[in-house]
């Protein structure tokens, strides 16, 4: 599923005052997992 399709289906554009990020991942190959966790870690460290 494309990121734009996922974003639309989840209605993320309607979220106000929330930071969100969609990271393409593949659990079986492990791609994208570290990038997503890095983003989450950086966002949490800002608080």
Backbone atoms as SQL, in Angstrom:
CREATE TABLE atoms (id INTEGER PRIMARY KEY, chain TEXT, resi INTEGER, resn TEXT, atom TEXT, x REAL, y REAL, z REAL);
INSERT INTO atoms VALUES
  (1, 'A', 1, 'UNK', 'N', 0.853, -1.172, 0.000),
  (2, 'A', 1, 'UNK', 'CA', 0.000, 0.000, 0.000),
  (3, 'A', 1, 'UNK', 'C', 0.896, 1.231, 0.000),
  (4, 'A', 2, 'UNK', 'N', 0.551, 2.177, -0.818),
  (5, 'A', 2, 'UNK', 'CA', 1.324, 3.418, -0.902),
  (6, 'A', 2, 'UNK', 'C', 1.124, 4.253, 0.366),
  (7, 'A', 3, 'UNK', 'N', 2.136, 5.031, 0.705),
  (8, 'A', 3, 'UNK', 'CA', 2.061, 5.877, 1.895),
  (9, 'A', 3, 'UNK', 'C', 0.888, 6.846, 1.793),
  (10, 'A', 4, 'UNK', 'N', 0.675, 7.416, 0.620),
  (11, 'A', 4, 'UNK', 'CA', -0.440, 8.361, 0.463),
  (12, 'A', 4, 'UNK', 'C', -1.784, 7.674, 0.682),
  (13, 'A', 5, 'UNK', 'N', -1.910, 6.435, 0.232),
  (14, 'A', 5, 'UNK', 'CA', -3.155, 5.689, 0.446),
  (15, 'A', 5, 'UNK', 'C', -3.356, 5.385, 1.929),
  (16, 'A', 6, 'UNK', 'N', -2.289, 4.993, 2.598),
  (17, 'A', 6, 'UNK', 'CA', -2.352, 4.708, 4.029),
  (18, 'A', 6, 'UNK', 'C', -2.742, 5.968, 4.805),
  (19, 'A', 7, 'UNK', 'N', -2.132, 7.081, 4.447),
  (20, 'A', 7, 'UNK', 'CA', -2.425, 8.354, 5.094),
  (21, 'A', 7, 'UNK', 'C', -3.893, 8.726, 4.930),
  (22, 'A', 8, 'UNK', 'N', -4.407, 8.543, 3.718),
  (23, 'A', 8, 'UNK', 'CA', -5.818, 8.846, 3.462),
  (24, 'A', 8, 'UNK', 'C', -6.739, 7.923, 4.246),
  (25, 'A', 9, 'UNK', 'N', -6.468, 6.622, 4.237),
  (26, 'A', 9, 'UNK', 'CA', -7.332, 5.656, 4.917),
  (27, 'A', 9, 'UNK', 'C', -7.359, 5.878, 6.429),
  (28, 'A', 10, 'UNK', 'N', -6.241, 6.316, 6.987),
  (29, 'A', 10, 'UNK', 'CA', -6.178, 6.577, 8.424),
  (30, 'A', 10, 'UNK', 'C', -6.697, 7.968, 8.786),
  (31, 'A', 11, 'UNK', 'N', -6.912, 8.812, 7.787),
  (32, 'A', 11, 'UNK', 'CA', -7.403, 10.164, 8.036),
  (33, 'A', 11, 'UNK', 'C', -6.401, 11.035, 8.768),
  (34, 'A', 12, 'UNK', 'N', -5.123, 10.849, 8.494),
  (35, 'A', 12, 'UNK', 'CA', -4.095, 11.575, 9.238),
  (36, 'A', 12, 'UNK', 'C', -4.118, 13.080, 8.981),
  (37, 'A', 13, 'UNK', 'N', -4.560, 13.494, 7.793),
  (38, 'A', 13, 'UNK', 'CA', -4.605, 14.928, 7.502),
  (39, 'A', 13, 'UNK', 'C', -5.566, 15.666, 8.425),
  (40, 'A', 14, 'UNK', 'N', -6.540, 14.961, 8.962),
  (41, 'A', 14, 'UNK', 'CA', -7.520, 15.619, 9.829),
  (42, 'A', 14, 'UNK', 'C', -7.010, 15.806, 11.260),
  (43, 'A', 15, 'UNK', 'N', -5.880, 15.224, 11.588),
  (44, 'A', 15, 'UNK', 'CA', -5.319, 15.392, 12.931),
  (45, 'A', 15, 'UNK', 'C', -4.723, 16.788, 13.059),
  (46, 'A', 16, 'UNK', 'N', -5.119, 17.480, 14.074),
  (47, 'A', 16, 'UNK', 'CA', -4.615, 18.827, 14.323),
  (48, 'A', 16, 'UNK', 'C', -3.749, 18.803, 15.578),
  (49, 'A', 17, 'UNK', 'N', -2.704, 19.598, 15.548),
  (50, 'A', 17, 'UNK', 'CA', -1.781, 19.712, 16.684),
  (51, 'A', 17, 'UNK', 'C', -1.141, 18.382, 17.050),
  (52, 'A', 18, 'UNK', 'N', -0.944, 17.527, 16.061),
  (53, 'A', 18, 'UNK', 'CA', -0.277, 16.242, 16.272),
  (54, 'A', 18, 'UNK', 'C', 0.768, 16.054, 15.181),
  (55, 'A', 19, 'UNK', 'N', 1.925, 15.593, 15.568),
  (56, 'A', 19, 'UNK', 'CA', 2.956, 15.275, 14.596),
  (57, 'A', 19, 'UNK', 'C', 2.842, 13.802, 14.254),
  (58, 'A', 20, 'UNK', 'N', 2.781, 13.502, 12.971),
  (59, 'A', 20, 'UNK', 'CA', 2.697, 12.115, 12.549),
  (60, 'A', 20, 'UNK', 'C', 3.645, 11.883, 11.385),
  (61, 'A', 21, 'UNK', 'N', 3.988, 10.626, 11.197),
  (62, 'A', 21, 'UNK', 'CA', 4.945, 10.242, 10.162),
  (63, 'A', 21, 'UNK', 'C', 4.632, 8.814, 9.754),
  (64, 'A', 22, 'UNK', 'N', 4.620, 8.549, 8.466),
  (65, 'A', 22, 'UNK', 'CA', 4.387, 7.198, 7.966),
  (66, 'A', 22, 'UNK', 'C', 5.682, 6.720, 7.333),
  (67, 'A', 23, 'UNK', 'N', 6.229, 5.631, 7.845),
  (68, 'A', 23, 'UNK', 'CA', 7.476, 5.062, 7.342),
  (69, 'A', 23, 'UNK', 'C', 7.175, 3.735, 6.662),
  (70, 'A', 24, 'UNK', 'N', 7.552, 3.610, 5.409),
  (71, 'A', 24, 'UNK', 'CA', 7.397, 2.335, 4.708),
  (72, 'A', 24, 'UNK', 'C', 8.326, 1.304, 5.350),
  (73, 'A', 25, 'UNK', 'N', 7.793, 0.137, 5.656),
  (74, 'A', 25, 'UNK', 'CA', 8.583, -0.910, 6.299),
  (75, 'A', 25, 'UNK', 'C', 8.267, -2.274, 5.702),
  (76, 'A', 26, 'UNK', 'N', 9.177, -3.194, 5.933),
  (77, 'A', 26, 'UNK', 'CA', 8.958, -4.597, 5.592),
  (78, 'A', 26, 'UNK', 'C', 9.524, -5.408, 6.748),
  (79, 'A', 27, 'UNK', 'N', 8.652, -5.995, 7.543),
  (80, 'A', 27, 'UNK', 'CA', 9.087, -6.717, 8.739),
  (81, 'A', 27, 'UNK', 'C', 9.921, -7.946, 8.391),
  (82, 'A', 28, 'UNK', 'N', 9.609, -8.617, 7.294),
  (83, 'A', 28, 'UNK', 'CA', 10.350, -9.835, 6.949),
  (84, 'A', 28, 'UNK', 'C', 11.761, -9.527, 6.475),
  (85, 'A', 29, 'UNK', 'N', 11.955, -8.360, 5.864),
  (86, 'A', 29, 'UNK', 'CA', 13.286, -7.976, 5.404),
  (87, 'A', 29, 'UNK', 'C', 13.966, -6.995, 6.349),
  (88, 'A', 30, 'UNK', 'N', 13.192, -6.394, 7.235),
  (89, 'A', 30, 'UNK', 'CA', 13.740, -5.457, 8.202),
  (90, 'A', 30, 'UNK', 'C', 13.990, -4.064, 7.663),
  (91, 'A', 31, 'UNK', 'N', 13.528, -3.777, 6.468),
  (92, 'A', 31, 'UNK', 'CA', 13.771, -2.448, 5.897),
  (93, 'A', 31, 'UNK', 'C', 12.792, -1.433, 6.474),
  (94, 'A', 32, 'UNK', 'N', 13.312, -0.264, 6.770),
  (95, 'A', 32, 'UNK', 'CA', 12.480, 0.829, 7.252),
  (96, 'A', 32, 'UNK', 'C', 12.208, 0.825, 8.743),
  (97, 'A', 33, 'UNK', 'N', 12.486, -0.266, 9.409),
  (98, 'A', 33, 'UNK', 'CA', 12.187, -0.345, 10.844),
  (99, 'A', 33, 'UNK', 'C', 13.040, 0.625, 11.653),
  (100, 'A', 34, 'UNK', 'N', 14.346, 0.638, 11.388),
  (101, 'A', 34, 'UNK', 'CA', 15.225, 1.526, 12.143),
  (102, 'A', 34, 'UNK', 'C', 14.922, 2.992, 11.858),
  (103, 'A', 35, 'UNK', 'N', 14.584, 3.305, 10.618),
  (104, 'A', 35, 'UNK', 'CA', 14.248, 4.685, 10.274),
  (105, 'A', 35, 'UNK', 'C', 13.010, 5.149, 11.035),
  (106, 'A', 36, 'UNK', 'N', 12.009, 4.307, 11.109),
  (107, 'A', 36, 'UNK', 'CA', 10.800, 4.654, 11.851),
  (108, 'A', 36, 'UNK', 'C', 11.062, 4.821, 13.333),
  (109, 'A', 37, 'UNK', 'N', 11.861, 3.929, 13.883),
  (110, 'A', 37, 'UNK', 'CA', 12.191, 4.027, 15.306),
  (111, 'A', 37, 'UNK', 'C', 13.067, 5.237, 15.595),
  (112, 'A', 38, 'UNK', 'N', 13.963, 5.576, 14.675),
  (113, 'A', 38, 'UNK', 'CA', 14.778, 6.785, 14.833),
  (114, 'A', 38, 'UNK', 'C', 13.897, 8.025, 14.869),
  (115, 'A', 39, 'UNK', 'N', 12.909, 8.088, 13.963),
  (116, 'A', 39, 'UNK', 'CA', 12.000, 9.228, 13.950),
  (117, 'A', 39, 'UNK', 'C', 11.256, 9.316, 15.276),
  (118, 'A', 40, 'UNK', 'N', 10.737, 8.186, 15.746),
  (119, 'A', 40, 'UNK', 'CA', 9.995, 8.164, 17.003),
  (120, 'A', 40, 'UNK', 'C', 10.880, 8.605, 18.164),
  (121, 'A', 41, 'UNK', 'N', 12.096, 8.114, 18.210),
  (122, 'A', 41, 'UNK', 'CA', 13.026, 8.486, 19.269),
  (123, 'A', 41, 'UNK', 'C', 13.313, 9.986, 19.249),
  (124, 'A', 42, 'UNK', 'N', 13.532, 10.535, 18.072),
  (125, 'A', 42, 'UNK', 'CA', 13.793, 11.974, 17.950),
  (126, 'A', 42, 'UNK', 'C', 12.595, 12.799, 18.394),
  (127, 'A', 43, 'UNK', 'N', 11.407, 12.377, 18.026),
  (128, 'A', 43, 'UNK', 'CA', 10.201, 13.110, 18.423),
  (129, 'A', 43, 'UNK', 'C', 9.998, 13.063, 19.934),
  (130, 'A', 44, 'UNK', 'N', 10.225, 11.911, 20.534),
  (131, 'A', 44, 'UNK', 'CA', 10.054, 11.789, 21.980),
  (132, 'A', 44, 'UNK', 'C', 11.103, 12.589, 22.744),
  (133, 'A', 45, 'UNK', 'N', 12.302, 12.700, 22.189),
  (134, 'A', 45, 'UNK', 'CA', 13.355, 13.452, 22.879),
  (135, 'A', 45, 'UNK', 'C', 13.085, 14.957, 22.857),
  (136, 'A', 46, 'UNK', 'N', 12.211, 15.420, 21.974),
  (137, 'A', 46, 'UNK', 'CA', 11.855, 16.840, 21.908),
  (138, 'A', 46, 'UNK', 'C', 10.924, 17.252, 23.040),
  (139, 'A', 47, 'UNK', 'N', 10.344, 16.288, 23.718),
  (140, 'A', 47, 'UNK', 'CA', 9.336, 16.595, 24.751),
  (141, 'A', 47, 'UNK', 'C', 9.937, 16.802, 26.089);
